[in-house]
Every structure is written in structure tokens, then in C-alpha cells.
Coordinates of C-alpha atoms and ligand atoms in Angstrom, one line a residue:
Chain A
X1185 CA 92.4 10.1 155.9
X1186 CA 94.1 10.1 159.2
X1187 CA 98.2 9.9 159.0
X1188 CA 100.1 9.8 162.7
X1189 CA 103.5 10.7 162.0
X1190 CA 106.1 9.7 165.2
X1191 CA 103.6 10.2 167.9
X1192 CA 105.1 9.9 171.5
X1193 CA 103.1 10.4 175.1
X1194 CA 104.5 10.6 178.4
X1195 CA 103.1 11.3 181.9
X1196 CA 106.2 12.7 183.6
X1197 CA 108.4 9.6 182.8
X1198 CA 106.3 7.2 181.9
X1199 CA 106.5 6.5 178.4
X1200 CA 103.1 5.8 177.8
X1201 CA 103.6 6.0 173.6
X1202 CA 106.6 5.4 171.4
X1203 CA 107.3 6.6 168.1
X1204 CA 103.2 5.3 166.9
X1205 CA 103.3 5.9 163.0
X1206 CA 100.3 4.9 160.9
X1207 CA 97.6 6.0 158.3
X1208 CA 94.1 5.4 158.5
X1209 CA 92.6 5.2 154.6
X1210 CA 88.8 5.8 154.1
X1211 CA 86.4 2.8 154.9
X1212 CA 89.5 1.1 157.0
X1213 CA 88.2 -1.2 160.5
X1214 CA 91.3 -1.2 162.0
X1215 CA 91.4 -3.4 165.8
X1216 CA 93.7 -2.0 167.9
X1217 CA 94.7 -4.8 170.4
X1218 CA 97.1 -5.4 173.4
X1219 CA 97.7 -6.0 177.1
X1220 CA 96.3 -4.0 179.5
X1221 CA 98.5 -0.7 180.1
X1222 CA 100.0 -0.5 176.6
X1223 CA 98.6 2.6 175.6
X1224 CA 96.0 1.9 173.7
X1225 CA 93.5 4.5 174.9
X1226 CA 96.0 7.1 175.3
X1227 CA 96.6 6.3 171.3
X1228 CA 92.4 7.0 170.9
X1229 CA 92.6 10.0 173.0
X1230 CA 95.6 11.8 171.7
X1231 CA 93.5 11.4 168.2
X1232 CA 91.0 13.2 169.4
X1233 CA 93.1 15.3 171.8
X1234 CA 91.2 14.4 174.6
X1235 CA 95.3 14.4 175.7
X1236 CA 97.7 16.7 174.4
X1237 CA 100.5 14.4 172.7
X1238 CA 104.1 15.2 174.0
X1239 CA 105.3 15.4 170.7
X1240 CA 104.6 14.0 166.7
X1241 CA 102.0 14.9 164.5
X1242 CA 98.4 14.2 163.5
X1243 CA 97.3 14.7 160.2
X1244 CA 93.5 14.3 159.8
X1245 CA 92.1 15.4 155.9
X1246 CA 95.0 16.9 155.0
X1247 CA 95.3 19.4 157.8
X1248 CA 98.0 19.3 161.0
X1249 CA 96.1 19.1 164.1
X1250 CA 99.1 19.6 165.8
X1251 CA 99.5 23.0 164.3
X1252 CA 95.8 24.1 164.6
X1253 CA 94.9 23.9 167.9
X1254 CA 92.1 26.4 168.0
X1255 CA 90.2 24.7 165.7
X1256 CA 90.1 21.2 167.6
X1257 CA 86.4 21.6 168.4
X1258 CA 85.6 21.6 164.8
X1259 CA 87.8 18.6 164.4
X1260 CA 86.1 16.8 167.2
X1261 CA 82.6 17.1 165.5
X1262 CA 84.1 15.3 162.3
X1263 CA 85.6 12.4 164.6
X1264 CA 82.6 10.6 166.7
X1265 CA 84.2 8.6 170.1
X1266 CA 82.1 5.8 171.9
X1267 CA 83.4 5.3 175.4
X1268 CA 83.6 2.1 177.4
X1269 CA 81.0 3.7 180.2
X1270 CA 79.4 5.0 177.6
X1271 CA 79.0 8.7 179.4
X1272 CA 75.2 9.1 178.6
X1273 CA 74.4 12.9 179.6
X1274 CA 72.6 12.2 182.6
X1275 CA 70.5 15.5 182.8
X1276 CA 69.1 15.1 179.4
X1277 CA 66.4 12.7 177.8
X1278 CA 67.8 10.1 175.4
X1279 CA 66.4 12.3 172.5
X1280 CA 68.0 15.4 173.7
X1281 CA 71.5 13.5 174.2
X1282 CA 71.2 12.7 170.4
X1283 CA 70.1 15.8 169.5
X1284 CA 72.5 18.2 172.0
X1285 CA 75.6 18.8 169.6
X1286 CA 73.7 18.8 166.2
X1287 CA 71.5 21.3 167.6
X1288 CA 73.8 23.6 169.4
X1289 CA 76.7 23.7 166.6
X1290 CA 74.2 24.7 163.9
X1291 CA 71.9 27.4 166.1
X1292 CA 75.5 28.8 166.8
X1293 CA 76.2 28.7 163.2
X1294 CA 73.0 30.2 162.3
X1295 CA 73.4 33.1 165.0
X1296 CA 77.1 33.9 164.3
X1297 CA 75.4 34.6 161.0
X1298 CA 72.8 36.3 161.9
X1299 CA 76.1 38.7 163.8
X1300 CA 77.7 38.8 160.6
X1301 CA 74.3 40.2 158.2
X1302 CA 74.1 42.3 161.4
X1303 CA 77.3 44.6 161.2
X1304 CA 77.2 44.3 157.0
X1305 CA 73.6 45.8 157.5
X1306 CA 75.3 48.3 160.1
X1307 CA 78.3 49.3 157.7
X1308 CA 75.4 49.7 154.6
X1309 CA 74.4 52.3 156.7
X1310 CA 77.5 54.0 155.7
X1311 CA 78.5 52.3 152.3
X1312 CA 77.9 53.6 148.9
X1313 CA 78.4 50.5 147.4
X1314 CA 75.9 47.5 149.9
X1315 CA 77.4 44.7 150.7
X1316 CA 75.1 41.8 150.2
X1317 CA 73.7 40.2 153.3
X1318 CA 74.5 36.2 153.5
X1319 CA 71.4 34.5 152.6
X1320 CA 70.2 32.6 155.4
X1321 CA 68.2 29.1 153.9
X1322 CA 66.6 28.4 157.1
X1323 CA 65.7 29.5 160.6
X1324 CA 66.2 28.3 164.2
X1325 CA 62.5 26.5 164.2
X1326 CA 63.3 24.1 160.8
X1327 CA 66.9 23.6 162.0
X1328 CA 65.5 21.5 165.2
X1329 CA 63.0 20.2 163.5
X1330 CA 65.2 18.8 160.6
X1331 CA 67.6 17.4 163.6
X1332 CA 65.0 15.7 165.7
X1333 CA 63.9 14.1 162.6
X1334 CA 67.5 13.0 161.7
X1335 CA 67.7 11.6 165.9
X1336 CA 64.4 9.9 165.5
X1337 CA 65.6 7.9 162.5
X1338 CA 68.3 6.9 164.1
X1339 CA 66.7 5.5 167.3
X1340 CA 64.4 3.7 165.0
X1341 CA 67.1 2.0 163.0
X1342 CA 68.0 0.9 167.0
X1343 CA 64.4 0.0 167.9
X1344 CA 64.6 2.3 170.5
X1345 CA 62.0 5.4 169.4
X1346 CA 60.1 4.2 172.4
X1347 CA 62.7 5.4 174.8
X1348 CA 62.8 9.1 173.4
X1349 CA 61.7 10.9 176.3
X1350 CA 63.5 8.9 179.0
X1351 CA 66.6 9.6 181.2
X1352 CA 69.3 7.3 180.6
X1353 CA 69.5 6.2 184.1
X1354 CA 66.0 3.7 183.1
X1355 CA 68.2 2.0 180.6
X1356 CA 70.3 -0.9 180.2
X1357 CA 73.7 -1.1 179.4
X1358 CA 73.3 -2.5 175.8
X1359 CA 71.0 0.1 175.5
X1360 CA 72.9 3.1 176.7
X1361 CA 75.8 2.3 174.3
X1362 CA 73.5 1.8 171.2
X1363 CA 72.3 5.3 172.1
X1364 CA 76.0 6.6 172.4
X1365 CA 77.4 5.2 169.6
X1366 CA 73.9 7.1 167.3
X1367 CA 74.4 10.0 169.3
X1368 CA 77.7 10.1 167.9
X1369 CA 76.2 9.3 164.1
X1370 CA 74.7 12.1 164.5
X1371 CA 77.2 14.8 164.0
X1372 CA 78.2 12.6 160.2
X1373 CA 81.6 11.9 161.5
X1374 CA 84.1 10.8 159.1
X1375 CA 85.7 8.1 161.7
X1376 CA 84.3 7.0 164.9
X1377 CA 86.9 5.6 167.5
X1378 CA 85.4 3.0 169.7
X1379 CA 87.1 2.8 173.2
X1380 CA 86.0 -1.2 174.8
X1381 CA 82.5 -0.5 173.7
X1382 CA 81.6 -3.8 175.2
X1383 CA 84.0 -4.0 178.2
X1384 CA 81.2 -2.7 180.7
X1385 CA 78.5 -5.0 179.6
X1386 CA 77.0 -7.5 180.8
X1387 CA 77.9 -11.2 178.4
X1388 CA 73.9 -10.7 176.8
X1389 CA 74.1 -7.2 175.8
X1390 CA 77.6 -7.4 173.9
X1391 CA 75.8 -9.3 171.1
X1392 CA 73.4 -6.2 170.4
X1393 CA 76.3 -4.1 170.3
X1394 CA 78.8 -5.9 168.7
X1395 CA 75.9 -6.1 165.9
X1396 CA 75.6 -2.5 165.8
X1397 CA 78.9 -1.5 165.3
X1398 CA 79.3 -4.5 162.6
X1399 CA 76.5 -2.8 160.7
X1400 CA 77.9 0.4 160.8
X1401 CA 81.4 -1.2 159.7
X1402 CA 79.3 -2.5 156.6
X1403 CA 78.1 0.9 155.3
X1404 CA 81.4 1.6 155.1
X1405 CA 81.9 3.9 158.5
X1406 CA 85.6 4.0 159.1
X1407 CA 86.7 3.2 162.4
X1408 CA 88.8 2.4 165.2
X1409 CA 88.3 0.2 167.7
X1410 CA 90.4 -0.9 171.0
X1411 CA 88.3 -4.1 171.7
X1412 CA 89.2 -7.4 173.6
X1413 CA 86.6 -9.5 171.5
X1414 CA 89.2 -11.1 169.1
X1415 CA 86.5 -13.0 167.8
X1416 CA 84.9 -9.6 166.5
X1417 CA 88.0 -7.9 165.7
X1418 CA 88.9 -11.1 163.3
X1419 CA 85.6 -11.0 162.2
X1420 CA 85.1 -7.5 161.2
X1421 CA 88.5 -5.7 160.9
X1422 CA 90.0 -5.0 157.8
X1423 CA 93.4 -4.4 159.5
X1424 CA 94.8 -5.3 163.2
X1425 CA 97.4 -3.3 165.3
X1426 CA 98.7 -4.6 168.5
X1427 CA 100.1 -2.4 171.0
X1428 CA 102.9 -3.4 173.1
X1429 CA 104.5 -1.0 175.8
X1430 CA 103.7 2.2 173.9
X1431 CA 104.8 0.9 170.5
X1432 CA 103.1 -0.7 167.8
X1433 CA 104.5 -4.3 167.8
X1434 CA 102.7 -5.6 164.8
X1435 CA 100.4 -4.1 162.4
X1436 CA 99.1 -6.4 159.8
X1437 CA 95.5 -8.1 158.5
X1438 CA 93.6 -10.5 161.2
X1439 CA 94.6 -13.5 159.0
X1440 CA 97.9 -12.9 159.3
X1441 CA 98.0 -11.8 162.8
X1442 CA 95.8 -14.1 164.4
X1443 CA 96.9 -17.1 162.4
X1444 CA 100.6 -16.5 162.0
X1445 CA 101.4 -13.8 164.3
X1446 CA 105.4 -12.7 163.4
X1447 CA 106.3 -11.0 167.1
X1448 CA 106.6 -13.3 170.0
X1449 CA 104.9 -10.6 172.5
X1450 CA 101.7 -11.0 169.7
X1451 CA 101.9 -14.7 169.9
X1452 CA 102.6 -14.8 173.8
X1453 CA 99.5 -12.0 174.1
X1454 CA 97.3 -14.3 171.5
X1455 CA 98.0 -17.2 173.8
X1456 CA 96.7 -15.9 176.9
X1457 CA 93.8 -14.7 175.8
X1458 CA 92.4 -17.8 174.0
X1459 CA 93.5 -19.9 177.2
X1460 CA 91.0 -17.4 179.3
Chain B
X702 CA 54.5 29.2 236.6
X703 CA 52.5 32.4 237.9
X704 CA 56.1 34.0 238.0
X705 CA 56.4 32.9 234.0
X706 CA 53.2 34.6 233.5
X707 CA 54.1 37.9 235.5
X708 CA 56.9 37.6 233.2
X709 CA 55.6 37.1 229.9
X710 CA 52.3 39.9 231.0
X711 CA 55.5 42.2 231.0
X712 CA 56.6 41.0 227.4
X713 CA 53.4 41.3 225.7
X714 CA 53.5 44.9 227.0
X715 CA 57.0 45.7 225.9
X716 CA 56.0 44.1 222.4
X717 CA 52.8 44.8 221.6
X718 CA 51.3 48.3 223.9
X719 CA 54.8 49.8 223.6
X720 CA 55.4 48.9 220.0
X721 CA 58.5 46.4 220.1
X722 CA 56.7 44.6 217.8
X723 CA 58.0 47.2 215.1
X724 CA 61.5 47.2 215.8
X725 CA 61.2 42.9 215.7
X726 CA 59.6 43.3 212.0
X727 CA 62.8 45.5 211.0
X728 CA 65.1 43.0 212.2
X729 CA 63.5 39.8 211.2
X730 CA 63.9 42.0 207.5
X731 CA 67.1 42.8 208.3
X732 CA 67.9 39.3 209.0
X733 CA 66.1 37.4 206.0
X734 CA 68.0 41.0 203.5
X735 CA 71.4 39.7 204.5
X736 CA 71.0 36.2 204.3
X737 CA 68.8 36.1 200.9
X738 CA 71.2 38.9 198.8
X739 CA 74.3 37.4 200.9
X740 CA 73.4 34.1 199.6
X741 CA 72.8 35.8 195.8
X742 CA 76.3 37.4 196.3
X743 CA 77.8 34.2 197.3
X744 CA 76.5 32.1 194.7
X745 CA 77.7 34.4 191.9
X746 CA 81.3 35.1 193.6
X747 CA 81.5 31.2 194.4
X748 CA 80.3 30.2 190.9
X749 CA 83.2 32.3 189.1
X750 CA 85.8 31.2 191.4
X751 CA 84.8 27.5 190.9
X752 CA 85.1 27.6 187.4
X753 CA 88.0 29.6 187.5
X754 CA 89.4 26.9 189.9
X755 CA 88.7 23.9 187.7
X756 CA 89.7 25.1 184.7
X757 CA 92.2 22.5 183.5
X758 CA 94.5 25.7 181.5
X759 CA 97.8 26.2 182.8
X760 CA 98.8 29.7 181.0
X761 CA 100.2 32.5 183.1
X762 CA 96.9 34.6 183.6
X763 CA 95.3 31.3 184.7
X764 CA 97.9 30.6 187.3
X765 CA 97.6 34.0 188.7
X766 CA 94.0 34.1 188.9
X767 CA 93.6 30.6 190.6
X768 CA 96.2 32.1 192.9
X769 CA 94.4 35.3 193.6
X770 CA 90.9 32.5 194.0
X771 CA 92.9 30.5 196.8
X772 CA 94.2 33.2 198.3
X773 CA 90.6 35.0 198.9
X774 CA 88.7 31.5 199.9
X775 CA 91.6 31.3 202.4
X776 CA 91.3 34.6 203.6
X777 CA 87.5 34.8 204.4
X778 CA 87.3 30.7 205.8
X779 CA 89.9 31.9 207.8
X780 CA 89.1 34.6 210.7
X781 CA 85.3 34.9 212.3
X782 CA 82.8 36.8 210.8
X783 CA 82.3 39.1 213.3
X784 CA 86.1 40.1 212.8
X785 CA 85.6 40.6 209.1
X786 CA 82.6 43.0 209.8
X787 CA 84.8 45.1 212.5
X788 CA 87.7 45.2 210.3
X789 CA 85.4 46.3 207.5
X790 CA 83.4 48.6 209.1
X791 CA 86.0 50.4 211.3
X792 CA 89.0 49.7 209.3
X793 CA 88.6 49.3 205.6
X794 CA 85.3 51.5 204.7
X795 CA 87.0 54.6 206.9
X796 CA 90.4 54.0 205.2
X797 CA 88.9 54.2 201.4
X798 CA 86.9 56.9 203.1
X799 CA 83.5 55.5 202.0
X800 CA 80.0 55.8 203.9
X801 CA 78.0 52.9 203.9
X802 CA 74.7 52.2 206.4
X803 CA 75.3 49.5 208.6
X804 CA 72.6 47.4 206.4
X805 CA 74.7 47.9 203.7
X806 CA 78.5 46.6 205.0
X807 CA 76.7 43.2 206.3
X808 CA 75.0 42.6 203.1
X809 CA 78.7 43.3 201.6
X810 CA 80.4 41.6 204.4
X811 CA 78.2 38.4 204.3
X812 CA 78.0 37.9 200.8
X813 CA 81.9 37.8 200.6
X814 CA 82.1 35.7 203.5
X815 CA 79.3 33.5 202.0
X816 CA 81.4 33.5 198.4
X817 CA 84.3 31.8 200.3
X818 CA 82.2 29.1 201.7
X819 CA 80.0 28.6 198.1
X820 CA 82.9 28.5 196.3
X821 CA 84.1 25.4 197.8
X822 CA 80.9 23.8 197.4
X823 CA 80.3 24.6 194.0
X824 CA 83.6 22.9 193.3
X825 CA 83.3 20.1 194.9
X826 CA 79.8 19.6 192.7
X827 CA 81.5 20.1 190.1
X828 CA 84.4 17.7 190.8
X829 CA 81.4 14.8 192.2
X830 CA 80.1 14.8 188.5
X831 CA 81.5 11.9 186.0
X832 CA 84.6 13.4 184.8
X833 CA 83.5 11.0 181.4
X834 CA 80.1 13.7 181.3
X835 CA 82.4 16.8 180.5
X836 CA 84.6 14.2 177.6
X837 CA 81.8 13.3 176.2
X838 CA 80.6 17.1 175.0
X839 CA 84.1 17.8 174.4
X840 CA 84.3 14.1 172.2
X841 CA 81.1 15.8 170.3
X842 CA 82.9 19.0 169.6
X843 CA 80.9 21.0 172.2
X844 CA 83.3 23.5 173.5
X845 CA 84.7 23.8 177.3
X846 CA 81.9 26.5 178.7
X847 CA 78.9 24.7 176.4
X848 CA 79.8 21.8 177.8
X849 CA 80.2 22.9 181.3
X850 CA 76.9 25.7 181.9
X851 CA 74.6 22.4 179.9
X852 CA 76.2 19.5 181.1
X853 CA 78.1 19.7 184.2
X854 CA 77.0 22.7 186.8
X855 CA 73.4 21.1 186.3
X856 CA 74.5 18.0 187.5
X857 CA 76.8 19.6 190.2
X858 CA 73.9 22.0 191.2
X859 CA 71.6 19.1 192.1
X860 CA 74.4 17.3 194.1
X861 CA 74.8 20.5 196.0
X862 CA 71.2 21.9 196.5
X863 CA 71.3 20.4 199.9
X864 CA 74.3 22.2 200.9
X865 CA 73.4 25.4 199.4
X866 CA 70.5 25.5 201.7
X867 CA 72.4 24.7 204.9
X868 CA 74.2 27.4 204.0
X869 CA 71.8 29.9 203.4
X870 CA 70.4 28.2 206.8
X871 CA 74.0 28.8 208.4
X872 CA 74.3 32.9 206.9
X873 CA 71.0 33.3 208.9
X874 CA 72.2 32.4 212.2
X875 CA 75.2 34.2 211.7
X876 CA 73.4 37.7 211.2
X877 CA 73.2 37.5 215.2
X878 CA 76.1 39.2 215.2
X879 CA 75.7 42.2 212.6
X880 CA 74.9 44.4 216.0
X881 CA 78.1 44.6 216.2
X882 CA 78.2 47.1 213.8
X883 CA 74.7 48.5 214.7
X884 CA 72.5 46.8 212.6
X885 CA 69.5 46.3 213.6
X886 CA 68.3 42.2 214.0
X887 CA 65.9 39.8 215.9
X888 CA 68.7 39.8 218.9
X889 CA 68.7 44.0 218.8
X890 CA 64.8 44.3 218.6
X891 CA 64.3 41.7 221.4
X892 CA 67.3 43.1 223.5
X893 CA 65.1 46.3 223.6
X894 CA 62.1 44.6 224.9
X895 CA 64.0 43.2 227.2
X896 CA 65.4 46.2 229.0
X897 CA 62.4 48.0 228.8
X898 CA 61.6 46.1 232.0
X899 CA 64.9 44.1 232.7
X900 CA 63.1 41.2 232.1
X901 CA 64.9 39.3 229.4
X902 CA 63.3 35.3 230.3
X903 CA 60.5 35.5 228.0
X904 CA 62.0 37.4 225.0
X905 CA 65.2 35.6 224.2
X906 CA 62.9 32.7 224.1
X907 CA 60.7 33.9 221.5
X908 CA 63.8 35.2 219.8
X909 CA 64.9 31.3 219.7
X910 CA 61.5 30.1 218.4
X911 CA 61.5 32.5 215.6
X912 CA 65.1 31.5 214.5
X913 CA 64.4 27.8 215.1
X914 CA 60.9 28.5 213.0
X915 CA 62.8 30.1 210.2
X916 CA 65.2 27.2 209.3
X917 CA 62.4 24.7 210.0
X918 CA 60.7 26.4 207.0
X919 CA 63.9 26.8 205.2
X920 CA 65.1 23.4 205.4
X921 CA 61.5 22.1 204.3
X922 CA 61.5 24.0 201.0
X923 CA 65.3 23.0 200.1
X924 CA 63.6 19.1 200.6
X925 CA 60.9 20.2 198.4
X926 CA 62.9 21.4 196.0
X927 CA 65.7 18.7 195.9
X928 CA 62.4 15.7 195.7
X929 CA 61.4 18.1 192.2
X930 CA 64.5 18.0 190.9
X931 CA 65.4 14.4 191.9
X932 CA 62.1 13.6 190.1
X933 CA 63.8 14.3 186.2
X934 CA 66.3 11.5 186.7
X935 CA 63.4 8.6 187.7
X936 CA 60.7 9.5 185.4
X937 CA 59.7 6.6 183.6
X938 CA 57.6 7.0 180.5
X939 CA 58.4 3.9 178.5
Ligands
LIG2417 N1 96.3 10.5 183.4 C1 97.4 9.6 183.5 N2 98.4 9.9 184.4 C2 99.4 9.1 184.5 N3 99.5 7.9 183.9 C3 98.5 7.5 183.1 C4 97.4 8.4 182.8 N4 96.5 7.8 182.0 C5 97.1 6.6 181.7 N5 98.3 6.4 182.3 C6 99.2 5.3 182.2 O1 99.4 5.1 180.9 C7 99.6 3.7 180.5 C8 98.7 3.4 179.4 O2 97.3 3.5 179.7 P1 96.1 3.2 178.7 O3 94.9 3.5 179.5 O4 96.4 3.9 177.5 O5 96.3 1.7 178.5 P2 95.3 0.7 177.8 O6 96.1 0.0 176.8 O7 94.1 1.4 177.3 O8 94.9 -0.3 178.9 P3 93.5 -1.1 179.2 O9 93.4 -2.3 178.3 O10 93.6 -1.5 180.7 O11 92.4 -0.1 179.0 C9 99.2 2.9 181.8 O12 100.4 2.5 182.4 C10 98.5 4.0 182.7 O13 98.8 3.7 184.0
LIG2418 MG1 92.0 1.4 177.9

């Protein structure tokens, strides 16, 4: 599904990512782990192109990214990202942050449409032969009812349908990233990167997350998560990269990794965290 | 104090039997028409420039017009207002050979002044918000201005609404000097009361009670407005 071919990243002369190759396959729960400063949210953000990649490629469904830049918005809505301050739109309700991008990519949709039928209507005027308009199956009204109805479900499978109309500043952490991870369900993404979705919490609110994502993981969601929870990433990761100095140092199953890691940077990271 | 009342006896014949009164409405609606469509002008000039300013593109056209953007905030931050009306009353307008009332070149002058000082606000409201707000709509596949007119410049507007109304409170007491040009304000109308009978005690002061008056209401409604808008981000209703 996703295929990075020789990616590099550097700020000035920092290399910040060397040489990343790998392929993402459908359904895949892939940990990316690693000391702090190795690159591993630059690798997440050049995926999405939150950062413009100094040089490699990203193949996503077939298509270059790197090649068709103007399109990267569409790209975006196919590829959900949970950050670690989960970045909640504070001017909106928690319904409306659900609902935001659904609604405003399909009323574009429907009005760039509506543009289109426009000017074939206008050049009728002058045709022998009509063109046929292109049928329109809904209007602006159904389309935001069918999306609030699509957000409601999802803050009910989060027990949270009582929080609808609040601002996100009244919530709790847990809370806030259980809203940000539906909000980005909403827009069916094919993958969902996770950046530390538990790094900000507080120790009690990583459990409901953690159980969250781990459900997701079970319907079959591929994803990507940079996470520090070893526990979790042994638990529910089908595959495990760690990230050493801008490279990928070892790239294997959690078994293997976290029972018989081959690199000694792996084993010296492994150590270190188990003794904290 | 029968002195003072001598005095102001001679006032309240200048300004109501001899009809200052009029020339004190004109400029109190001189005063209040160049700050209010200064302000408008200002906001609209300093909105574009912000978001020219912070947009992160680096093409040629971009470059140039950021440059153009920095050069014009420097240019009108840096000489007096009263300068910029001189220069564009005597200077400029003559030289493109245009005829403008006075009215007219202060509303202009002002509002290009006031776009100077706007712009710099509105940017630094728009650099206070969460850099992680403008990500996340991009993350979503909202595009750059979507996620800027929904997300950002709301947030940055509320961080700023205190500001906006000092300036608007700052444009007013700066129309003191749109005589200088020969526009009629409060200091023009009460200057004529006063020499009516060279006695200027008692006019200046009520020309410093109606300015103070003004940004006393001024300031209230900007709090007023800032507790409505503060009130979206408490509500609780779970
Ligand atoms: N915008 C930037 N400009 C310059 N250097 C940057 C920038 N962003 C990241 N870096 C540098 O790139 C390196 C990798 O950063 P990155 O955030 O990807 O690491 P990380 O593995 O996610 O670390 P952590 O576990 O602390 O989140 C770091 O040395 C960081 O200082
Ligand atoms: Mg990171």
C-alpha cells in the first residue's frame, strides 16, 4: 500500500533521515521505535508531507506523491494522523471537530459540481447536440445530515455522545485523543499514523487510549505508530522498526526484536528502557 | 471660582447662542468617520498583508510580495502621522494631480497608516495560535486558506480583539491632528469657540472630556465584546 523508496531529510546539515526504504502492506501495525532525536516523526511527517522530503520517493496506492504534489490534499484525506497534543480545533464543538473535513470536502465536491452542470447548461444554450448534466444523488441538507450521523456513531462507539456540543478545552486528555483519533476515522482513511498518542497523558488515561487504538488495530485499520509503550507495541504490532540516527537499524516482528534483537544499538536502546 | 464661571457664561455663549455647537457636531463626525472607516481600511489592508506575510511559500512572486509587505509596514510605522498627511496632501495628491476634500485624504491617510500598525497585530494573532491547529486541518486534507479563514484567524482574532480596539482607541486620538490639512475636528470646532472671546480655559476642557468620554465608551464595548466571545470556549453543557 505504502512503498518508501531511499527517502532522505535534512535541515541544513543535519541529517535527520538516511536512505529509509520500506513497504507498508494492507492491515500491517507496524511500531516505529527509537531514541529520542532519531527521526522518527520527521519519518511520519514526510508521509504525509507535513515536511517536504529532501529527496526519495513515496508511493502511496500506486501513485508517486513525490511527483504529484498538487494533489497532496487529496492524499491527506486518505491518510488520518493522531498527534501527540492531540491539536483538538479549539473554536469548534467536539461534534463539529468530527464533522469539519467530511463536511467541507464533500459540500466542495457537491458545489464544484453544481459549477460544472452550470457551464454544460450554459454551453446547451449554444449546442445542437446537449450535453447531459451530471446527476447530482443528493443535496447540501442530506450530505450533513448523513455526516453528523456517521460522527454521532462514532462518539458513541467512544461513549462520548454526551460531550457533542462541548469545546474541547472542558475535556480531558484521554478524552481529547479519543476524539482526535474518530475525528480522523471520519474521513475512511486507508492508514492512520499515530505520532506518541499517549506521550501527553496522564499514566490513567493511556489505558483508554491504548484500548482504542488496539480495537481499531483489530478491524483491521492499518497503521503506524511511533510509541514508547513497548509493552503495546509487542502486544499489538504485527511488525517493529527501530530508528537509529536517521536510519532504520532493524526492522523485524516484536518477537524477534524484543526477544533477540540482532543490532547492538536495538539491544543497548531495549536495555534502557526496561531498566526505566 | 466666580472667575471660572465668568468664563464658562462666555462658553455657553460661544457654543450654544452663537451656534458652535454645530461646528462641534461636524467634527466629533469627522472624528468618529476617520477612525471607524480608517479602522475598516486597516483591518482589510492589515489582514492581506498578514497572510501574505505568513505564508510559508517560498516562490519568486511570494518573495517579492512579502518584500513589497515589509517594505510598506516599514514605511508608514516609520515617520509621524501628521507627516504622512502633509506629504500626502501637499506633495503626493498635487503631483498625481488629483482633488480630494480634506475629509477624504485623512480617511485615506489613516486607514493606510492604521493598515501598517493592523498588520502587525493580525500577525502576531496569527503566529500566538498553536502552530499544531493549522497541521491538524492540513493532516485532514483541508487546504491552506480552509484551514486558515476556519481555523486559525478565528482563534487569532479573539487573541487580538483587545488590541484591535486600542487601536481604533489610538486612530481617534490621532485625528487631532487632521487640521493640519484643514479638516475640520473636536480641536478645530472648539478652537473657534475659543477665539470668539479669547477665552480658551473652559473649552479645551470640554474638548478633553469628550475625548476621554469617547474611549471610556469604546474601551467598555471592546470588554463586552471580548467576555461574549471568551464565553464559546467555557461553555459547559455536559
Ligand atoms: N524543523 C526542524 N528544524 C531543524 N531541526 C529539526 C526540525 N525538526 C526536527 N529537527 C531535528 O531532527 C531530528 C529528529 O527529530 P524528530 O522529531 O523526528 O525525532 P523523534 O525521533 O521524533 O524524537 P522524539 O522521540 O523526541 O519525538 C532532531 O535532532 C531534531 O532536533
Ligand atoms: Mg517525535
Amino acid at each position: 500500500m505504502i512503498e518508501v523508496i531511499k527517502l532522505n531529510k535534512n535541515y541544513g546539515d543535519l541529517k535527520v533521515l538516511q536512505d529509509i526504504s520500506f513497504t507498508v502492506e494492507k492491515g500491517e501495525k507496524i511500531a516505529i521505535i527509537g531514541p529520542s532525536g532519531s527521526g522518527k516523526s520527521t519519518l511520519l511527517r514526510c508521509l504525509n508531507f507535513m515536511e517536504e522530503a529532501s529527496s526519495g520517493s513515496i508511493i502511496f496506492e500506486g501513485i508517486n506523491l513525490t511527483e504529484q504534489k498538487a494533489k497532496l490534499d487529496l492524499h491527506r484525506q486518505k491518510m488520518g494522523m493522531v498527534f501527540q497534543q492531540f491539536n483538538l480545533f479549539n473554536n469548534k464543538t467536539v461534534l463539529e471537530n468530527i464533522m469539519m473535513a467530511p463536511l467541507h470536502i464533500r459540500l466542495s465536491k457537491l458545489r464544484k459540481t453544481r459549477w460544472q452542470n452550470f457551464f454544460i447548461k450554459t454551453g446547451n444554450f449554444f449546442r445542437k447536440n446537449k450535453k447531459s448534466l451530471i446527476e447530482l444523488d443528493t443535496d447540501a441538507a442530506s450530505i450533513k445530515e448523513e455526516v453528523r450521523g456517521q460522527a454521532l456513531k462514532l462518539l458513541q462507539k467512544i461513549g462520548l455522545e454526551d460531550k457533542k456540543d462541548v469545546y474541547p478545552s472542558t475535556l480531558s486528555g484521554g478524552q481529547k485523543q479519543r476524539i482526535a483519533i474518530i475525528r480522523s476515522l471520519a474521513m475512511n482513511p486507508k492508514v492512520i499514523l499515530f505520532d506518541e498518542p499517549t506521550s501527553s497523558l496522564d499514566p490513567e488515561m493511556v489505558g483508554e487510549v491504548l484500548d482504542l487504538i488496539r480495537s481499531l488495530a483489530d478491524e483491521g485499520m492499518t497503521m503506524l505508530i511511533v510509541t514508547h509503550e513497548m509493552g503495546f507495541a509487542k502486544e499489538v504490532a504485527s511488525r517493529v522498526l527501530f530508528m537509529d540516527e536517521g536510519r532504520i537499524a532493524e526492522d523485524s516482528s516484536p518477537e524477534q526484536i524484543f526477544s533477540n534483537p540482532q543490532n547492538p544499538r536495538t539491544r543497548e536502546f531495549l536495555s534502557k528502557v526496561k531498566a526505566m | 471660582m466666580d472667575n471660572f464661571s465668568i468664563k464658562f457664561e462666555k462658553f455657553w455663549q460661544a457654543f450654544y447662542t452663537h451656534n458652535g455647537y454645530a461646528r462641534v457636531v461636524v467634527g466629533l463626525k469627522n472624528t468618529m468617520l476617520i477612525a471607524i472607516f480608517g479602522l475598516i481600511i486597516g483591518i482589510v489592508i492589515g489582514t492581506a498583508i498578514a497572510g501574505t506575510l505568513v505564508h510559508p511559500a517560498k516562490s519568486r512572486l511570494s518573495r517579492f510580495l512579502k518584500a513589497f509587505c515589509n517594505f510598506y509596514v516599514g514605511l508608514f510605522r516609520g515617520s509621524p502621522i501628521v507627516v504622512q498627511l502633509l506629504v500626502t496632501y501637499y506633495v503626493v495628491l498635487p503631483i498625481l494631480q488629483i482633488n480630494m476634500s480634506s475629509l477624504k485624504v485623512c480617511i485615506l491617510v489613516f486607514g493606510l497608516n492604521s493598515g501598517a500598525y493592523v498588520s502587525e497585530i493580525m500577525r502576531g494573532g496569527i503566529l500566538s495560535v498553536d502552530p499544531g491547529q493549522m497541521e491538524a486541518g492540513r493532516a485532514l486534507g483541508l487546504g491552506y486558506g480552509v484551514s486558515m479563514g476556519k481555523i486559525v484567524v478565528p482563534q487569532a482574532v479573539k487573541n487580538i480583539l483587545p488590541t484591535i480596539g486600542n487601536e481604533f482607541i489610538s486612530l481617534i486620538k490621532e485625528t487631532s491632528v487632521v487640521s493640519f490639512v484643514g479638516a475640520i475636528d473636536l480641536y478645530v470646532a472648539f478652537n473657534y469657540i475659543g477665539t470668539n472671546n479669547y477665552e480658551y480655559m473652559v473649552p479645551y476642557l470640554f474638548m478633553a472630556l469628550i475625548y476621554i468620554v469617547l474611549v471610556l465608551i469604546i474601551s467598555s464595548l471592546v470588554k463586552a465584546m471580548e467576555r461574549s466571545l471568551g464565553k464559546s470556549d467555557r461553555s459547559h453543557q455536559a
